[in-house]
């Protein structure tokens, strides 16, 4: 932990080579009983699965990316169906400086991923949106 | 509102399908009397107009993007000509994982845009820079 | 400075045309005796040198980018070999909205770069990782 100010807590999470980031963020939320939070990160990845949501099929198309620099990594921790969910969108750069991006499905770290997390005292919950078949944050939900 | 620590306030703004984000951020700043702030967001867009500033013509070239995942969205709220201005730069990813980016001119949300805002007690103001014909933040300005 | 809440300090740094951002962030960390911190920024660049880390050669390939909109700029300030280091990954957009990204080696600002920094009371240090010939943050290190 980096600091506690009032009811807000700031953490840094350092992932190492071979760690998987989505499950790692979820485990962090469970271990520290996170009610809601948001984060940003930089680092590197050995392999990433990115998603682009196909509105017609209501599912993600998957884009695979190999060794790359994680150029942006923004997300939030909220609760959905009684479990914390780490929702991350990111970009990552290849050998020639070109950039791929999308909704993060899976990321294998290497050599490092440095995540700065702000944990809030206010719980946030998602509700199923049937039009999109996706869980969306509803600030009015109380559980 | 997520939390208040000292004079700093943290908010989450959840935009829904069809909302326009630039005007939405400006309305937020007016409604909550924001003196200065900064934010990050993730979500999805049905349509975006991005700008690239042409230094020779001193105006934005416009790039149109359709259905995409908002992969980064970073910005600040400051005052210029007696009004709050939401200045956002962003990237967004397409079906094949390729990424477009620029200065945000307009964004139609769909299905959601989750914006985490930190509101500061210190006012910030922009001043007209005549070389670029653009308002730039001047930390020494007091109004 | 924008605010102080408990032991956490929030700053905005406004770089002007011609400033170099990596050395500027390092000077900020030295001047304000920053133990650790993280930041996000938006703005514009006249010239950028981006890196992609070649694992086989253990060095950065360099990608040069000219006039562009800084679409994301995320980083942290930690200590390595008794000096503060500003570690930044970024993306930047070109005339046609296409995006380049990578590890930031050098950035010449123009007309502005607006950096929001959160400075933490907890020191963070890097350790040499011999496999990658790179300094990686080790949260257990005390100096």
CSV table of C-alpha atoms in Angstrom, one decimal:
chain,number,residue,atom,x,y,z
A,1,UNK,CA,0.0,0.0,0.0
A,2,UNK,CA,1.2,3.5,-0.9
A,3,UNK,CA,-1.1,5.7,1.2
A,4,UNK,CA,-4.4,6.0,3.0
A,5,UNK,CA,-6.1,9.4,2.9
A,6,UNK,CA,-9.5,9.5,4.7
A,7,UNK,CA,-11.3,6.4,3.4
A,8,UNK,CA,-9.4,6.3,0.1
A,9,UNK,CA,-6.5,3.9,-0.3
A,10,UNK,CA,-3.8,4.0,-2.9
A,11,UNK,CA,-1.9,0.8,-3.9
A,12,UNK,CA,0.7,-0.2,-6.4
A,13,UNK,CA,0.6,-3.8,-7.8
A,14,UNK,CA,3.7,-5.1,-9.5
A,15,UNK,CA,3.1,-8.1,-11.7
A,16,UNK,CA,6.1,-10.3,-12.7
A,17,UNK,CA,6.9,-12.3,-15.8
A,18,UNK,CA,4.3,-14.9,-16.5
A,19,UNK,CA,1.5,-13.5,-14.3
A,20,UNK,CA,-2.0,-13.1,-15.8
A,21,UNK,CA,-3.3,-9.6,-15.2
A,22,UNK,CA,-7.1,-10.0,-15.3
A,23,UNK,CA,-7.2,-12.7,-12.8
A,24,UNK,CA,-4.5,-10.9,-10.8
A,25,UNK,CA,-6.6,-7.7,-10.5
A,26,UNK,CA,-9.7,-9.8,-9.5
A,27,UNK,CA,-7.7,-11.6,-6.8
A,28,UNK,CA,-6.4,-8.2,-5.5
A,29,UNK,CA,-10.1,-7.0,-5.2
A,30,UNK,CA,-11.1,-10.1,-3.3
A,31,UNK,CA,-8.1,-10.1,-1.0
A,32,UNK,CA,-8.4,-6.5,0.0
A,33,UNK,CA,-12.2,-6.4,0.0
A,34,UNK,CA,-12.4,-3.6,-2.6
A,35,UNK,CA,-15.8,-2.0,-2.8
A,36,UNK,CA,-14.9,0.0,-5.9
A,37,UNK,CA,-11.7,1.3,-7.5
A,38,UNK,CA,-10.0,2.4,-10.7
A,39,UNK,CA,-6.5,2.0,-12.0
A,40,UNK,CA,-3.9,2.8,-14.7
A,41,UNK,CA,-0.8,0.8,-15.6
A,42,UNK,CA,2.2,0.5,-17.8
A,43,UNK,CA,4.5,-2.4,-18.5
A,44,UNK,CA,5.1,-5.1,-21.1
A,45,UNK,CA,3.3,-8.2,-22.2
A,46,UNK,CA,4.4,-11.6,-23.7
A,47,UNK,CA,0.9,-12.2,-25.0
A,48,UNK,CA,-2.5,-10.4,-24.9
A,49,UNK,CA,-6.0,-11.3,-26.0
A,50,UNK,CA,-8.0,-8.2,-26.8
A,51,UNK,CA,-11.7,-8.0,-27.6
A,52,UNK,CA,-13.9,-5.9,-29.8
A,53,UNK,CA,-17.6,-6.1,-29.0
A,54,UNK,CA,-19.7,-7.1,-31.9
A,55,UNK,CA,-23.1,-5.5,-31.3
A,56,UNK,CA,-24.9,-7.7,-33.8
A,57,UNK,CA,-23.6,-11.0,-32.3
A,58,UNK,CA,-23.4,-9.6,-28.7
A,59,UNK,CA,-20.0,-11.2,-28.2
A,60,UNK,CA,-16.3,-10.3,-28.4
A,61,UNK,CA,-14.2,-10.8,-31.5
A,62,UNK,CA,-10.7,-11.8,-30.2
A,63,UNK,CA,-7.5,-10.1,-31.4
A,64,UNK,CA,-4.2,-11.8,-30.4
A,65,UNK,CA,-1.0,-9.7,-29.8
A,66,UNK,CA,2.5,-11.0,-29.0
A,67,UNK,CA,5.5,-9.2,-27.4
A,68,UNK,CA,4.5,-5.6,-26.9
A,69,UNK,CA,4.8,-2.5,-24.8
A,70,UNK,CA,1.6,-1.8,-22.7
A,71,UNK,CA,1.1,1.8,-23.7
A,72,UNK,CA,-2.2,2.4,-21.9
A,73,UNK,CA,-4.1,0.2,-19.4
A,74,UNK,CA,-7.2,1.9,-17.8
A,75,UNK,CA,-9.9,0.1,-15.8
A,76,UNK,CA,-12.2,-0.2,-12.8
A,77,UNK,CA,-13.1,-2.7,-10.1
A,78,UNK,CA,-16.8,-3.0,-9.4
A,79,UNK,CA,-19.2,-5.8,-8.3
A,80,UNK,CA,-21.4,-8.0,-10.6
A,81,UNK,CA,-23.2,-11.1,-9.6
A,82,UNK,CA,-21.6,-11.1,-6.1
A,83,UNK,CA,-18.1,-11.0,-7.4
A,84,UNK,CA,-15.5,-8.3,-8.2
A,85,UNK,CA,-14.9,-7.7,-11.9
A,86,UNK,CA,-11.8,-6.0,-13.3
A,87,UNK,CA,-12.9,-4.1,-16.5
A,88,UNK,CA,-9.9,-3.0,-18.5
A,89,UNK,CA,-9.4,-1.3,-21.9
A,90,UNK,CA,-5.9,-1.0,-23.2
A,91,UNK,CA,-3.5,-0.3,-26.0
A,92,UNK,CA,-0.2,-1.9,-26.7
A,93,UNK,CA,2.6,-1.2,-29.2
A,94,UNK,CA,4.5,-3.5,-31.6
A,95,UNK,CA,8.0,-3.5,-33.0
A,96,UNK,CA,7.3,-0.8,-35.6
A,97,UNK,CA,5.5,1.5,-33.1
A,98,UNK,CA,2.1,0.5,-34.5
A,99,UNK,CA,-0.6,0.1,-31.8
A,100,UNK,CA,-3.3,-2.5,-31.1
A,101,UNK,CA,-6.1,-2.0,-28.6
A,102,UNK,CA,-9.4,-3.2,-27.2
A,103,UNK,CA,-11.2,-4.7,-24.2
A,104,UNK,CA,-8.7,-6.8,-22.2
A,105,UNK,CA,-9.6,-10.5,-22.1
A,106,UNK,CA,-6.2,-11.9,-21.0
A,107,UNK,CA,-2.6,-10.6,-20.6
A,108,UNK,CA,0.5,-12.5,-19.8
A,109,UNK,CA,3.0,-10.1,-18.2
A,110,UNK,CA,6.7,-9.9,-19.2
A,111,UNK,CA,8.9,-8.6,-17.7
A,112,UNK,CA,6.7,-6.3,-15.6
A,113,UNK,CA,3.3,-4.6,-15.2
A,114,UNK,CA,3.1,-1.6,-12.8
A,115,UNK,CA,-0.6,-0.9,-11.8
A,116,UNK,CA,-1.6,2.1,-9.7
A,117,UNK,CA,-4.9,1.6,-8.0
A,118,UNK,CA,-7.2,4.0,-6.2
A,119,UNK,CA,-9.7,2.2,-3.9
A,120,UNK,CA,-12.9,4.1,-3.0
A,121,UNK,CA,-15.1,3.6,0.0
A,122,UNK,CA,-18.3,3.6,-2.1
A,123,UNK,CA,-19.5,0.3,-3.5
A,124,UNK,CA,-20.4,0.2,-7.2
A,125,UNK,CA,-22.4,-2.5,-8.9
A,126,UNK,CA,-23.2,-3.6,-12.4
A,127,UNK,CA,-26.6,-4.6,-13.8
A,128,UNK,CA,-27.3,-6.8,-16.8
A,129,UNK,CA,-28.2,-4.7,-19.9
A,130,UNK,CA,-30.3,-7.0,-22.0
A,131,UNK,CA,-29.9,-5.0,-25.2
A,132,UNK,CA,-26.1,-5.5,-25.2
A,133,UNK,CA,-26.0,-8.7,-23.1
A,134,UNK,CA,-23.4,-6.9,-20.9
A,135,UNK,CA,-23.1,-5.8,-17.3
A,136,UNK,CA,-23.1,-2.0,-17.0
A,137,UNK,CA,-22.4,0.1,-13.9
A,138,UNK,CA,-25.6,1.5,-12.4
A,139,UNK,CA,-24.6,4.1,-9.7
A,140,UNK,CA,-28.1,3.8,-8.1
A,141,UNK,CA,-27.7,0.1,-7.4
A,142,UNK,CA,-27.1,-0.8,-3.7
A,143,UNK,CA,-26.1,-4.4,-4.0
B,1,UNK,CA,-19.7,11.0,-5.6
B,2,UNK,CA,-17.3,8.3,-4.5
B,3,UNK,CA,-15.3,10.1,-1.8
B,4,UNK,CA,-14.2,13.4,-0.3
B,5,UNK,CA,-10.7,13.5,1.2
B,6,UNK,CA,-9.7,16.9,2.5
B,7,UNK,CA,-10.7,19.4,-0.3
B,8,UNK,CA,-10.3,16.8,-3.1
B,9,UNK,CA,-13.5,15.1,-4.4
B,10,UNK,CA,-13.7,11.9,-6.4
B,11,UNK,CA,-16.6,11.2,-8.7
B,12,UNK,CA,-17.7,8.5,-11.2
B,13,UNK,CA,-19.8,9.6,-14.1
B,14,UNK,CA,-21.7,6.9,-16.0
B,15,UNK,CA,-22.8,7.9,-19.5
B,16,UNK,CA,-25.5,5.8,-21.2
B,17,UNK,CA,-26.2,4.9,-24.9
B,18,UNK,CA,-26.7,8.1,-27.0
B,19,UNK,CA,-25.1,10.6,-24.5
B,20,UNK,CA,-22.6,13.0,-25.9
B,21,UNK,CA,-19.4,13.0,-23.7
B,22,UNK,CA,-17.9,16.5,-24.3
B,23,UNK,CA,-21.0,18.4,-23.5
B,24,UNK,CA,-21.7,15.9,-20.7
B,25,UNK,CA,-18.3,16.6,-19.0
B,26,UNK,CA,-18.9,20.4,-19.4
B,27,UNK,CA,-22.3,20.1,-17.8
B,28,UNK,CA,-20.8,18.1,-14.9
B,29,UNK,CA,-18.2,20.9,-14.3
B,30,UNK,CA,-20.9,23.6,-14.3
B,31,UNK,CA,-23.4,21.6,-12.1
B,32,UNK,CA,-20.7,20.8,-9.4
B,33,UNK,CA,-18.9,24.1,-9.7
B,34,UNK,CA,-15.6,22.4,-10.5
B,35,UNK,CA,-12.6,24.7,-10.2
B,36,UNK,CA,-10.2,22.2,-11.8
B,37,UNK,CA,-10.1,18.5,-12.3
B,38,UNK,CA,-8.7,15.6,-14.3
B,39,UNK,CA,-10.2,12.3,-15.4
B,40,UNK,CA,-9.8,8.9,-17.2
B,41,UNK,CA,-12.4,6.7,-18.7
B,42,UNK,CA,-13.2,3.5,-20.5
B,43,UNK,CA,-16.2,2.4,-22.5
B,44,UNK,CA,-17.6,2.3,-26.0
B,45,UNK,CA,-18.7,4.7,-28.7
B,46,UNK,CA,-21.2,4.6,-31.5
B,47,UNK,CA,-19.5,7.5,-33.2
B,48,UNK,CA,-16.5,9.8,-32.5
B,49,UNK,CA,-15.1,12.9,-34.1
B,50,UNK,CA,-11.4,13.2,-33.4
B,51,UNK,CA,-9.2,16.1,-34.3
B,52,UNK,CA,-5.6,16.5,-35.3
B,53,UNK,CA,-4.3,20.1,-35.0
B,54,UNK,CA,-2.9,21.5,-38.2
B,55,UNK,CA,-0.3,24.0,-37.1
B,56,UNK,CA,-0.2,25.7,-40.5
B,57,UNK,CA,-3.9,26.3,-40.8
B,58,UNK,CA,-4.4,26.6,-37.0
B,59,UNK,CA,-7.5,24.4,-37.0
B,60,UNK,CA,-8.4,20.8,-36.5
B,61,UNK,CA,-8.6,18.2,-39.2
B,62,UNK,CA,-11.5,15.9,-38.4
B,63,UNK,CA,-11.3,12.1,-38.3
B,64,UNK,CA,-14.6,10.2,-38.0
B,65,UNK,CA,-14.7,6.8,-36.3
B,66,UNK,CA,-17.7,4.4,-35.9
B,67,UNK,CA,-18.4,1.6,-33.4
B,68,UNK,CA,-15.3,1.2,-31.3
B,69,UNK,CA,-13.9,0.4,-27.9
B,70,UNK,CA,-12.7,3.5,-26.0
B,71,UNK,CA,-9.2,2.3,-25.1
B,72,UNK,CA,-7.9,5.5,-23.5
B,73,UNK,CA,-9.7,8.7,-22.5
B,74,UNK,CA,-7.6,11.2,-20.6
B,75,UNK,CA,-8.5,14.8,-19.9
B,76,UNK,CA,-8.9,17.9,-17.7
B,77,UNK,CA,-11.4,20.4,-16.7
B,78,UNK,CA,-10.2,24.0,-16.5
B,79,UNK,CA,-11.7,27.5,-17.1
B,80,UNK,CA,-11.4,29.6,-20.2
B,81,UNK,CA,-13.4,32.7,-21.1
B,82,UNK,CA,-15.5,32.3,-17.9
B,83,UNK,CA,-16.7,28.8,-18.8
B,84,UNK,CA,-15.4,25.3,-17.9
B,85,UNK,CA,-13.7,23.4,-20.8
B,86,UNK,CA,-13.3,19.6,-20.9
B,87,UNK,CA,-10.1,18.9,-22.8
B,88,UNK,CA,-9.8,15.3,-23.8
B,89,UNK,CA,-7.4,13.2,-25.8
B,90,UNK,CA,-8.3,9.6,-26.5
B,91,UNK,CA,-7.7,6.4,-28.5
B,92,UNK,CA,-10.3,3.9,-29.6
B,93,UNK,CA,-10.1,0.5,-31.2
B,94,UNK,CA,-11.8,-1.0,-34.2
B,95,UNK,CA,-13.0,-4.4,-35.3
B,96,UNK,CA,-9.5,-5.6,-36.2
B,97,UNK,CA,-7.8,-4.2,-33.1
B,98,UNK,CA,-6.3,-1.3,-35.0
B,99,UNK,CA,-6.4,2.0,-33.1
B,100,UNK,CA,-7.4,5.6,-34.0
B,101,UNK,CA,-6.8,8.6,-31.8
B,102,UNK,CA,-6.7,12.4,-31.4
B,103,UNK,CA,-8.2,15.4,-29.7
B,104,UNK,CA,-11.8,14.6,-28.8
B,105,UNK,CA,-14.4,16.8,-30.6
B,106,UNK,CA,-17.5,14.7,-30.1
B,107,UNK,CA,-18.3,11.2,-28.8
B,108,UNK,CA,-21.7,9.5,-28.9
B,109,UNK,CA,-21.7,6.8,-26.1
B,110,UNK,CA,-22.8,3.2,-26.6
B,111,UNK,CA,-23.5,1.2,-24.5
B,112,UNK,CA,-21.5,2.9,-21.7
B,113,UNK,CA,-18.7,5.3,-20.8
B,114,UNK,CA,-17.3,5.1,-17.2
B,115,UNK,CA,-15.4,8.3,-16.3
B,116,UNK,CA,-13.4,8.6,-13.0
B,117,UNK,CA,-12.9,12.3,-12.1
B,118,UNK,CA,-10.7,13.9,-9.5
B,119,UNK,CA,-11.8,17.4,-8.6
B,120,UNK,CA,-9.2,19.7,-7.1
B,121,UNK,CA,-9.7,22.8,-4.9
B,122,UNK,CA,-7.3,24.9,-6.9
B,123,UNK,CA,-8.7,26.9,-9.9
B,124,UNK,CA,-6.9,26.6,-13.2
B,125,UNK,CA,-7.4,28.9,-16.2
B,126,UNK,CA,-6.4,29.0,-19.8
B,127,UNK,CA,-5.0,31.9,-21.8
B,128,UNK,CA,-5.1,32.5,-25.5
B,129,UNK,CA,-1.8,31.5,-27.2
B,130,UNK,CA,-1.8,33.6,-30.3
B,131,UNK,CA,0.9,31.6,-32.1
B,132,UNK,CA,-1.3,28.5,-32.0
B,133,UNK,CA,-4.7,30.2,-31.8
B,134,UNK,CA,-5.4,27.9,-28.8
B,135,UNK,CA,-6.2,28.3,-25.1
B,136,UNK,CA,-3.3,26.9,-23.0
B,137,UNK,CA,-3.3,26.4,-19.2
B,138,UNK,CA,-1.3,29.1,-17.4
B,139,UNK,CA,-0.8,28.0,-13.7
B,140,UNK,CA,-0.1,31.6,-12.8
B,141,UNK,CA,-3.4,33.0,-14.0
B,142,UNK,CA,-5.8,33.8,-11.2
B,143,UNK,CA,-9.0,34.3,-13.2
C,1,UNK,CA,0.5,22.3,-6.4
C,2,UNK,CA,-3.2,21.5,-6.7
C,3,UNK,CA,-3.8,19.9,-3.2
C,4,UNK,CA,-2.4,18.1,-0.2
C,5,UNK,CA,-4.6,15.4,1.4
C,6,UNK,CA,-2.9,13.6,4.3
C,7,UNK,CA,0.5,12.7,3.0
C,8,UNK,CA,-0.5,12.6,-0.7
C,9,UNK,CA,0.2,15.6,-2.9
C,10,UNK,CA,-1.4,16.4,-6.3
C,11,UNK,CA,0.4,18.6,-8.8
C,12,UNK,CA,-0.1,19.8,-12.3
C,13,UNK,CA,3.0,20.4,-14.5
C,14,UNK,CA,2.5,22.5,-17.6
C,15,UNK,CA,5.3,22.1,-20.2
C,16,UNK,CA,5.6,24.7,-22.9
C,17,UNK,CA,6.8,24.6,-26.6
C,18,UNK,CA,10.3,23.2,-26.9
C,19,UNK,CA,10.5,21.6,-23.4
C,20,UNK,CA,11.7,18.0,-23.2
C,21,UNK,CA,9.3,15.9,-21.1
C,22,UNK,CA,11.5,13.0,-19.8
C,23,UNK,CA,14.2,15.3,-18.3
C,24,UNK,CA,11.4,17.7,-17.1
C,25,UNK,CA,9.7,15.0,-15.1
C,26,UNK,CA,13.0,13.9,-13.6
C,27,UNK,CA,13.8,17.5,-12.6
C,28,UNK,CA,10.4,17.8,-11.0
C,29,UNK,CA,11.0,14.6,-8.9
C,30,UNK,CA,14.4,15.9,-7.8
C,31,UNK,CA,13.2,19.5,-7.0
C,32,UNK,CA,10.2,18.3,-4.9
C,33,UNK,CA,12.0,15.3,-3.4
C,34,UNK,CA,9.4,12.8,-4.7
C,35,UNK,CA,9.6,9.4,-3.0
C,36,UNK,CA,7.2,7.8,-5.5
C,37,UNK,CA,4.4,9.0,-7.8
C,38,UNK,CA,2.4,8.3,-10.9
C,39,UNK,CA,1.0,10.6,-13.6
C,40,UNK,CA,-1.2,11.0,-16.7
C,41,UNK,CA,-0.9,13.7,-19.3
C,42,UNK,CA,-2.4,15.0,-22.6
C,43,UNK,CA,-0.9,17.6,-25.0
C,44,UNK,CA,1.0,17.8,-28.2
C,45,UNK,CA,4.5,17.0,-29.4
C,46,UNK,CA,6.7,18.4,-32.1
C,47,UNK,CA,8.9,15.3,-32.0
C,48,UNK,CA,9.0,12.0,-30.1
C,49,UNK,CA,11.4,9.1,-29.8
C,50,UNK,CA,9.5,6.0,-28.8
C,51,UNK,CA,11.1,2.6,-27.9
C,52,UNK,CA,10.1,-1.0,-28.3
C,53,UNK,CA,12.2,-3.4,-26.2
C,54,UNK,CA,13.9,-6.1,-28.1
C,55,UNK,CA,14.1,-9.0,-25.7
C,56,UNK,CA,16.8,-10.8,-27.8
C,57,UNK,CA,19.1,-7.8,-28.1
C,58,UNK,CA,18.1,-6.4,-24.6
C,59,UNK,CA,17.8,-2.9,-26.0
C,60,UNK,CA,15.2,-0.5,-27.4
C,61,UNK,CA,14.4,-0.2,-31.1
C,62,UNK,CA,13.7,3.5,-31.7
C,63,UNK,CA,10.6,4.8,-33.5
C,64,UNK,CA,10.6,8.6,-34.5
C,65,UNK,CA,7.3,10.5,-34.6
C,66,UNK,CA,6.8,14.1,-35.7
C,67,UNK,CA,3.9,16.5,-35.0
C,68,UNK,CA,1.3,14.6,-33.2
C,69,UNK,CA,-1.5,14.7,-30.5
C,70,UNK,CA,-0.4,13.0,-27.3
C,71,UNK,CA,-3.4,10.7,-26.8
C,72,UNK,CA,-2.2,8.9,-23.7
C,73,UNK,CA,0.8,9.4,-21.5
C,74,UNK,CA,1.0,7.2,-18.3
C,75,UNK,CA,4.0,6.8,-16.0
C,76,UNK,CA,5.6,6.6,-12.6
C,77,UNK,CA,8.4,8.2,-10.7
C,78,UNK,CA,10.5,5.7,-8.6
C,79,UNK,CA,14.2,5.6,-7.5
C,80,UNK,CA,16.9,3.6,-9.2
C,81,UNK,CA,20.7,3.8,-8.5
C,82,UNK,CA,20.1,6.8,-6.2
C,83,UNK,CA,18.3,8.9,-8.8
C,84,UNK,CA,14.6,9.4,-9.6
C,85,UNK,CA,13.5,7.8,-12.9
C,86,UNK,CA,10.4,8.8,-14.9
C,87,UNK,CA,9.1,5.7,-16.7
C,88,UNK,CA,6.5,6.6,-19.3
C,89,UNK,CA,4.6,4.7,-21.9
C,90,UNK,CA,2.5,6.6,-24.4
C,91,UNK,CA,0.5,6.8,-27.6
C,92,UNK,CA,0.3,9.7,-30.0
C,93,UNK,CA,-1.9,10.3,-33.1
C,94,UNK,CA,-1.0,11.5,-36.6
C,95,UNK,CA,-2.7,13.6,-39.2
C,96,UNK,CA,-4.9,10.7,-40.4
C,97,UNK,CA,-5.9,9.6,-36.9
C,98,UNK,CA,-3.5,6.6,-36.9
C,99,UNK,CA,-1.6,6.0,-33.6
C,100,UNK,CA,2.0,5.2,-32.7
C,101,UNK,CA,3.1,4.1,-29.3
C,102,UNK,CA,5.8,2.8,-27.1
C,103,UNK,CA,8.2,3.4,-24.2
C,104,UNK,CA,9.0,7.1,-24.1
C,105,UNK,CA,12.7,8.0,-24.7
C,106,UNK,CA,12.3,11.7,-25.6
C,107,UNK,CA,9.5,14.1,-26.3
C,108,UNK,CA,9.7,17.8,-27.5
C,109,UNK,CA,6.6,19.6,-26.4
C,110,UNK,CA,4.5,21.8,-28.6
C,111,UNK,CA,2.4,23.8,-27.9
C,112,UNK,CA,1.6,22.2,-24.5
C,113,UNK,CA,1.8,19.1,-22.3
C,114,UNK,CA,-0.5,19.0,-19.2
C,115,UNK,CA,0.7,16.4,-16.6
C,116,UNK,CA,-1.3,15.5,-13.5
C,117,UNK,CA,0.9,13.9,-10.9
C,118,UNK,CA,0.0,12.1,-7.7
C,119,UNK,CA,2.9,12.0,-5.2
C,120,UNK,CA,2.9,9.3,-2.6
C,121,UNK,CA,4.6,9.2,0.8
C,122,UNK,CA,5.9,5.7,0.3
C,123,UNK,CA,9.3,5.3,-1.4
C,124,UNK,CA,9.6,2.8,-4.3
C,125,UNK,CA,12.8,1.5,-5.7
C,126,UNK,CA,13.9,-0.5,-8.8
C,127,UNK,CA,16.3,-3.4,-8.9
C,128,UNK,CA,18.3,-4.6,-11.9
C,129,UNK,CA,16.7,-7.6,-13.6
C,130,UNK,CA,19.6,-9.4,-15.2
C,131,UNK,CA,17.4,-11.5,-17.5
C,132,UNK,CA,16.0,-8.4,-19.2
C,133,UNK,CA,18.9,-6.0,-18.4
C,134,UNK,CA,16.2,-3.6,-17.1
C,135,UNK,CA,15.4,-1.9,-13.7
C,136,UNK,CA,12.1,-3.3,-12.4
C,137,UNK,CA,10.2,-2.0,-9.3
C,138,UNK,CA,10.6,-4.3,-6.3
C,139,UNK,CA,8.0,-3.2,-3.6
C,140,UNK,CA,10.1,-5.0,-0.9
C,141,UNK,CA,13.2,-2.9,-1.6
C,142,UNK,CA,13.9,-0.3,1.1
C,143,UNK,CA,16.6,1.7,-0.6
